[in-house]
Amino acid sequence: MGIYAIDANLFSLNQETSMADEIQDLLTRNREWAEAMEQNSPGFFQRLMNQQKPRFLWIGCSDSRVPANQITGLMPGEVFVHRNVANVVLQTDLNCMSVVEFAIREIKVRHVIVCGHYDCAGIKAAMDHSTTGVVDHWLSGIRDIWASNKSELDALDEVAAQRKLSELNVREQVRSLCRTSVVREAWRREQKVDVHGWIYGIEDGLLRDLGIRIASADDLDKFNI
Ligand code: CO
């Protein structure tokens, strides 16, 4: 039934006159969702009022097919989220750094998950130079990763190279995150924060652990990060 509803919405995107209905539909869905949540777990929203104490920070891609809560089966209140094009962690990005600082210093999340995904438009754009504008600057770091691994990537076919670059990008963003002062200071004062590198397959809905789990400054050498 859900799938039919999605199809109907896609169709309605082409109908100028139904635009108002399309928006109204979201508000209607919200009411239904809130009612169902309350029914399944009476007092659910009131309990959320009291505290925000998620154990996880998720840094992922803005891609609509990779919603953090849904693919991990987490409820509201269970994961703090930052998303941008191609899940980039830049130390000059005030947005991302504010999220990381708040999550680690205030919320004290136990795990940070940097999650890339296959079939990422940002990764593809970085490889084929198909974009122009601000996003081109945003993706320049990914082009650098590509250039640094050119011989390995050139040996692969196009799709395999994209998938490999998505994985290398996760590794690079974990590296960048682990070198922020917020993460290093947390480890120095012996706050437990593990940084993980994962990748998500749009094609099968499954998360893959890339085997990167950094729990201390010493681990950076161990994982060659
Ligand atoms: Co993406």
mmCIF file of C-alpha atoms and ligand atoms in Angstrom:
data_model
loop_
_atom_site.group_PDB
_atom_site.id
_atom_site.type_symbol
_atom_site.label_atom_id
_atom_site.label_comp_id
_atom_site.label_asym_id
_atom_site.label_seq_id
_atom_site.Cartn_x
_atom_site.Cartn_y
_atom_site.Cartn_z
ATOM 1 C CA MET A 1 0.000 0.000 0.000
ATOM 2 C CA GLY A 2 2.892 2.316 0.879
ATOM 3 C CA ILE A 3 4.454 1.788 -2.535
ATOM 4 C CA TYR A 4 1.225 2.709 -4.325
ATOM 5 C CA ALA A 5 1.034 5.859 -2.252
ATOM 6 C CA ILE A 6 4.573 6.794 -3.322
ATOM 7 C CA ASP A 7 3.703 6.177 -6.991
ATOM 8 C CA ALA A 8 0.677 8.405 -6.659
ATOM 9 C CA ASN A 9 2.848 11.152 -5.238
ATOM 10 C CA LEU A 10 5.404 10.891 -8.026
ATOM 11 C CA PHE A 11 2.602 11.204 -10.553
ATOM 12 C CA SER A 12 1.134 14.192 -8.795
ATOM 13 C CA LEU A 13 4.490 16.013 -9.006
ATOM 14 C CA ASN A 14 3.682 16.624 -12.688
ATOM 15 C CA GLN A 15 0.264 18.052 -11.985
ATOM 16 C CA GLU A 16 0.553 21.770 -11.334
ATOM 17 C CA THR A 17 -2.985 21.984 -10.006
ATOM 18 C CA SER A 18 -2.467 19.305 -7.359
ATOM 19 C CA MET A 19 0.499 21.064 -5.753
ATOM 20 C CA ALA A 20 -1.527 22.306 -2.795
ATOM 21 C CA ASP A 21 -2.923 18.808 -2.225
ATOM 22 C CA GLU A 22 0.563 17.366 -2.318
ATOM 23 C CA ILE A 23 1.658 19.628 0.513
ATOM 24 C CA GLN A 24 -1.566 19.110 2.421
ATOM 25 C CA ASP A 25 -0.963 15.391 2.072
ATOM 26 C CA LEU A 26 2.281 15.705 4.073
ATOM 27 C CA LEU A 27 0.447 17.398 6.933
ATOM 28 C CA THR A 28 -2.256 14.737 6.850
ATOM 29 C CA ARG A 29 0.376 11.992 6.905
ATOM 30 C CA ASN A 30 2.014 13.710 9.877
ATOM 31 C CA ARG A 31 -1.205 13.658 11.886
ATOM 32 C CA GLU A 32 -1.712 9.992 11.078
ATOM 33 C CA TRP A 33 1.869 9.192 12.023
ATOM 34 C CA ALA A 34 1.687 11.078 15.338
ATOM 35 C CA GLU A 35 -1.582 9.358 16.219
ATOM 36 C CA ALA A 36 -0.179 5.926 15.374
ATOM 37 C CA MET A 37 2.932 6.622 17.466
ATOM 38 C CA GLU A 38 0.818 7.663 20.437
ATOM 39 C CA GLN A 39 -1.374 4.612 20.031
ATOM 40 C CA ASN A 40 1.572 2.219 19.927
ATOM 41 C CA SER A 41 3.389 3.947 22.762
ATOM 42 C CA PRO A 42 1.183 6.229 24.867
ATOM 43 C CA GLY A 43 3.099 9.274 26.129
ATOM 44 C CA PHE A 44 5.848 8.834 23.506
ATOM 45 C CA PHE A 45 6.143 12.515 22.582
ATOM 46 C CA GLN A 46 5.877 13.744 26.159
ATOM 47 C CA ARG A 47 8.770 11.489 27.110
ATOM 48 C CA LEU A 48 10.862 13.002 24.282
ATOM 49 C CA MET A 49 10.215 16.440 25.787
ATOM 50 C CA ASN A 50 12.239 15.543 28.834
ATOM 51 C CA GLN A 51 15.569 14.826 27.203
ATOM 52 C CA GLN A 52 17.563 14.306 24.050
ATOM 53 C CA LYS A 53 20.082 11.586 24.748
ATOM 54 C CA PRO A 54 20.849 9.683 21.530
ATOM 55 C CA ARG A 55 23.851 7.348 21.586
ATOM 56 C CA PHE A 56 24.665 7.901 17.931
ATOM 57 C CA LEU A 57 25.746 10.725 15.651
ATOM 58 C CA TRP A 58 25.147 9.969 11.978
ATOM 59 C CA ILE A 59 27.066 11.823 9.281
ATOM 60 C CA GLY A 60 25.630 10.824 5.923
ATOM 61 C CA CYS A 61 24.700 11.970 2.434
ATOM 62 C CA SER A 62 21.680 14.217 1.775
ATOM 63 C CA ASP A 63 20.414 11.659 -0.763
ATOM 64 C CA SER A 64 16.696 11.073 -0.127
ATOM 65 C CA ARG A 65 17.209 7.323 -0.442
ATOM 66 C CA VAL A 66 19.481 7.176 2.616
ATOM 67 C CA PRO A 67 17.390 8.313 5.598
ATOM 68 C CA ALA A 68 19.372 7.605 8.773
ATOM 69 C CA ASN A 69 16.483 6.727 11.084
ATOM 70 C CA GLN A 70 14.620 4.428 8.719
ATOM 71 C CA ILE A 71 17.549 2.319 7.526
ATOM 72 C CA THR A 72 18.805 1.738 11.062
ATOM 73 C CA GLY A 73 15.329 1.191 12.506
ATOM 74 C CA LEU A 74 15.811 4.013 15.016
ATOM 75 C CA MET A 75 13.054 6.106 16.561
ATOM 76 C CA PRO A 76 12.915 9.883 17.074
ATOM 77 C CA GLY A 77 15.372 10.710 19.848
ATOM 78 C CA GLU A 78 17.766 7.874 19.033
ATOM 79 C CA VAL A 79 20.141 9.384 16.483
ATOM 80 C CA PHE A 80 21.606 12.872 16.007
ATOM 81 C CA VAL A 81 21.993 13.563 12.292
ATOM 82 C CA HIS A 82 24.120 15.656 9.972
ATOM 83 C CA ARG A 83 23.756 15.213 6.222
ATOM 84 C CA ASN A 84 25.314 16.954 3.245
ATOM 85 C CA VAL A 85 26.178 16.150 -0.364
ATOM 86 C CA ALA A 86 28.516 13.112 -0.337
ATOM 87 C CA ASN A 87 28.888 12.992 3.490
ATOM 88 C CA VAL A 88 31.859 15.326 3.637
ATOM 89 C CA VAL A 89 33.539 16.279 6.945
ATOM 90 C CA LEU A 90 35.346 19.577 6.465
ATOM 91 C CA GLN A 91 36.998 21.323 9.377
ATOM 92 C CA THR A 92 36.144 24.678 7.780
ATOM 93 C CA ASP A 93 32.437 23.783 7.591
ATOM 94 C CA LEU A 94 30.808 25.566 10.539
ATOM 95 C CA ASN A 95 27.627 23.580 10.080
ATOM 96 C CA CYS A 96 29.229 20.152 10.342
ATOM 97 C CA MET A 97 31.666 21.240 13.072
ATOM 98 C CA SER A 98 28.830 22.681 15.186
ATOM 99 C CA VAL A 99 26.938 19.409 14.941
ATOM 100 C CA VAL A 100 30.016 17.363 15.854
ATOM 101 C CA GLU A 101 30.858 19.648 18.777
ATOM 102 C CA PHE A 102 27.325 19.612 20.168
ATOM 103 C CA ALA A 103 26.965 15.856 19.735
ATOM 104 C CA ILE A 104 30.241 15.022 21.456
ATOM 105 C CA ARG A 105 30.524 17.719 24.145
ATOM 106 C CA GLU A 106 26.885 18.186 25.108
ATOM 107 C CA ILE A 107 24.980 15.067 24.133
ATOM 108 C CA LYS A 108 28.013 12.829 24.619
ATOM 109 C CA VAL A 109 27.158 10.360 21.880
ATOM 110 C CA ARG A 110 28.949 7.031 22.226
ATOM 111 C CA HIS A 111 29.363 6.364 18.493
ATOM 112 C CA VAL A 112 29.822 8.497 15.406
ATOM 113 C CA ILE A 113 28.930 6.797 12.134
ATOM 114 C CA VAL A 114 30.241 8.250 8.892
ATOM 115 C CA CYS A 115 28.082 6.596 6.265
ATOM 116 C CA GLY A 116 28.568 6.863 2.522
ATOM 117 C CA HIS A 117 26.489 5.094 -0.081
ATOM 118 C CA TYR A 118 26.841 3.510 -3.517
ATOM 119 C CA ASP A 119 25.267 5.243 -6.511
ATOM 120 C CA CYS A 120 26.058 8.627 -4.928
ATOM 121 C CA ALA A 121 25.427 11.559 -7.279
ATOM 122 C CA GLY A 122 28.135 13.569 -5.495
ATOM 123 C CA ILE A 123 30.733 10.864 -6.093
ATOM 124 C CA LYS A 124 29.698 10.512 -9.740
ATOM 125 C CA ALA A 125 29.826 14.270 -10.263
ATOM 126 C CA ALA A 126 33.298 14.428 -8.752
ATOM 127 C CA MET A 127 34.433 11.744 -11.216
ATOM 128 C CA ASP A 128 32.947 13.087 -14.428
ATOM 129 C CA HIS A 129 33.118 16.843 -13.741
ATOM 130 C CA SER A 130 29.435 17.079 -14.660
ATOM 131 C CA THR A 131 28.547 19.804 -12.172
ATOM 132 C CA THR A 132 29.114 23.512 -12.156
ATOM 133 C CA GLY A 133 28.561 26.005 -9.380
ATOM 134 C CA VAL A 134 29.002 25.853 -5.646
ATOM 135 C CA VAL A 135 28.723 22.077 -5.459
ATOM 136 C CA ASP A 136 31.828 21.859 -7.642
ATOM 137 C CA HIS A 137 33.851 23.487 -4.874
ATOM 138 C CA TRP A 138 32.177 21.270 -2.316
ATOM 139 C CA LEU A 139 33.280 18.157 -4.201
ATOM 140 C CA SER A 140 36.886 19.251 -4.778
ATOM 141 C CA GLY A 141 38.133 17.156 -1.849
ATOM 142 C CA ILE A 142 36.608 14.054 -3.422
ATOM 143 C CA ARG A 143 38.387 14.802 -6.681
ATOM 144 C CA ASP A 144 41.616 14.888 -4.687
ATOM 145 C CA ILE A 145 40.861 11.416 -3.301
ATOM 146 C CA TRP A 146 40.234 10.234 -6.839
ATOM 147 C CA ALA A 147 43.518 11.730 -8.055
ATOM 148 C CA SER A 148 45.433 10.134 -5.169
ATOM 149 C CA ASN A 149 44.062 6.698 -6.054
ATOM 150 C CA LYS A 150 43.970 7.122 -9.812
ATOM 151 C CA SER A 151 45.860 3.989 -10.819
ATOM 152 C CA GLU A 152 43.712 1.732 -8.630
ATOM 153 C CA LEU A 153 40.464 3.360 -9.814
ATOM 154 C CA ASP A 154 41.429 3.468 -13.509
ATOM 155 C CA ALA A 155 41.849 -0.309 -13.464
ATOM 156 C CA LEU A 156 38.158 -0.751 -12.572
ATOM 157 C CA ASP A 157 35.079 -0.405 -14.737
ATOM 158 C CA GLU A 158 32.979 2.721 -14.216
ATOM 159 C CA VAL A 159 30.523 1.352 -11.645
ATOM 160 C CA ALA A 160 33.195 -0.479 -9.670
ATOM 161 C CA ALA A 161 35.320 2.684 -9.646
ATOM 162 C CA GLN A 162 32.374 4.723 -8.320
ATOM 163 C CA ARG A 163 31.765 2.185 -5.576
ATOM 164 C CA LYS A 164 35.444 2.121 -4.646
ATOM 165 C CA LEU A 165 35.628 5.923 -4.559
ATOM 166 C CA SER A 166 32.542 5.971 -2.277
ATOM 167 C CA GLU A 167 34.400 3.669 0.121
ATOM 168 C CA LEU A 168 37.635 5.669 -0.080
ATOM 169 C CA ASN A 169 35.616 8.815 0.585
ATOM 170 C CA VAL A 170 34.185 7.348 3.803
ATOM 171 C CA ARG A 171 37.704 6.491 4.909
ATOM 172 C CA GLU A 172 38.881 10.030 4.150
ATOM 173 C CA GLN A 173 35.973 11.639 6.002
ATOM 174 C CA VAL A 174 36.623 9.416 9.038
ATOM 175 C CA ARG A 175 40.219 10.582 8.875
ATOM 176 C CA SER A 176 39.103 14.203 8.733
ATOM 177 C CA LEU A 177 36.660 13.759 11.635
ATOM 178 C CA CYS A 178 39.225 12.010 13.837
ATOM 179 C CA ARG A 179 41.596 14.926 13.361
ATOM 180 C CA THR A 180 39.164 17.564 14.591
ATOM 181 C CA SER A 181 40.012 19.169 17.915
ATOM 182 C CA VAL A 182 36.606 18.126 19.293
ATOM 183 C CA VAL A 183 37.244 14.412 18.737
ATOM 184 C CA ARG A 184 40.913 14.540 19.798
ATOM 185 C CA GLU A 185 40.057 16.426 22.983
ATOM 186 C CA ALA A 186 37.296 13.962 23.804
ATOM 187 C CA TRP A 187 39.771 11.082 23.583
ATOM 188 C CA ARG A 188 42.337 13.043 25.604
ATOM 189 C CA ARG A 189 39.894 13.424 28.490
ATOM 190 C CA GLU A 190 39.040 9.717 28.110
ATOM 191 C CA GLN A 191 35.521 10.242 26.906
ATOM 192 C CA LYS A 192 34.499 7.139 24.985
ATOM 193 C CA VAL A 193 33.743 7.991 21.359
ATOM 194 C CA ASP A 194 34.094 5.414 18.602
ATOM 195 C CA VAL A 195 34.138 6.573 14.981
ATOM 196 C CA HIS A 196 32.867 4.073 12.411
ATOM 197 C CA GLY A 197 33.030 3.970 8.618
ATOM 198 C CA TRP A 198 30.015 2.406 6.912
ATOM 199 C CA ILE A 199 28.554 2.308 3.445
ATOM 200 C CA TYR A 200 24.966 1.759 2.336
ATOM 201 C CA GLY A 201 23.751 -0.081 -0.748
ATOM 202 C CA ILE A 202 20.810 1.660 -2.403
ATOM 203 C CA GLU A 203 20.295 -1.544 -4.412
ATOM 204 C CA ASP A 204 19.684 -3.848 -1.437
ATOM 205 C CA GLY A 205 18.966 -1.560 1.516
ATOM 206 C CA LEU A 206 21.908 -2.978 3.464
ATOM 207 C CA LEU A 207 24.600 -1.246 5.488
ATOM 208 C CA ARG A 208 28.165 -2.534 5.231
ATOM 209 C CA ASP A 209 30.764 -2.042 7.927
ATOM 210 C CA LEU A 210 33.991 -1.037 6.185
ATOM 211 C CA GLY A 211 35.963 -2.375 9.123
ATOM 212 C CA ILE A 212 36.952 1.082 10.340
ATOM 213 C CA ARG A 213 36.406 1.614 14.066
ATOM 214 C CA ILE A 214 38.536 4.335 15.630
ATOM 215 C CA ALA A 215 38.260 4.553 19.412
ATOM 216 C CA SER A 216 41.439 6.450 20.272
ATOM 217 C CA ALA A 217 44.300 8.438 18.789
ATOM 218 C CA ASP A 218 46.361 5.211 18.805
ATOM 219 C CA ASP A 219 43.803 3.564 16.525
ATOM 220 C CA LEU A 220 44.582 6.110 13.805
ATOM 221 C CA ASP A 221 47.904 4.341 13.222
ATOM 222 C CA LYS A 222 46.406 0.888 13.669
ATOM 223 C CA PHE A 223 43.847 1.504 10.926
ATOM 224 C CA ASN A 224 46.253 3.599 8.873
ATOM 225 C CA ILE A 225 43.789 6.480 9.002
HETATM 226 CO CO CO B 1 25.057 10.675 -2.099
#
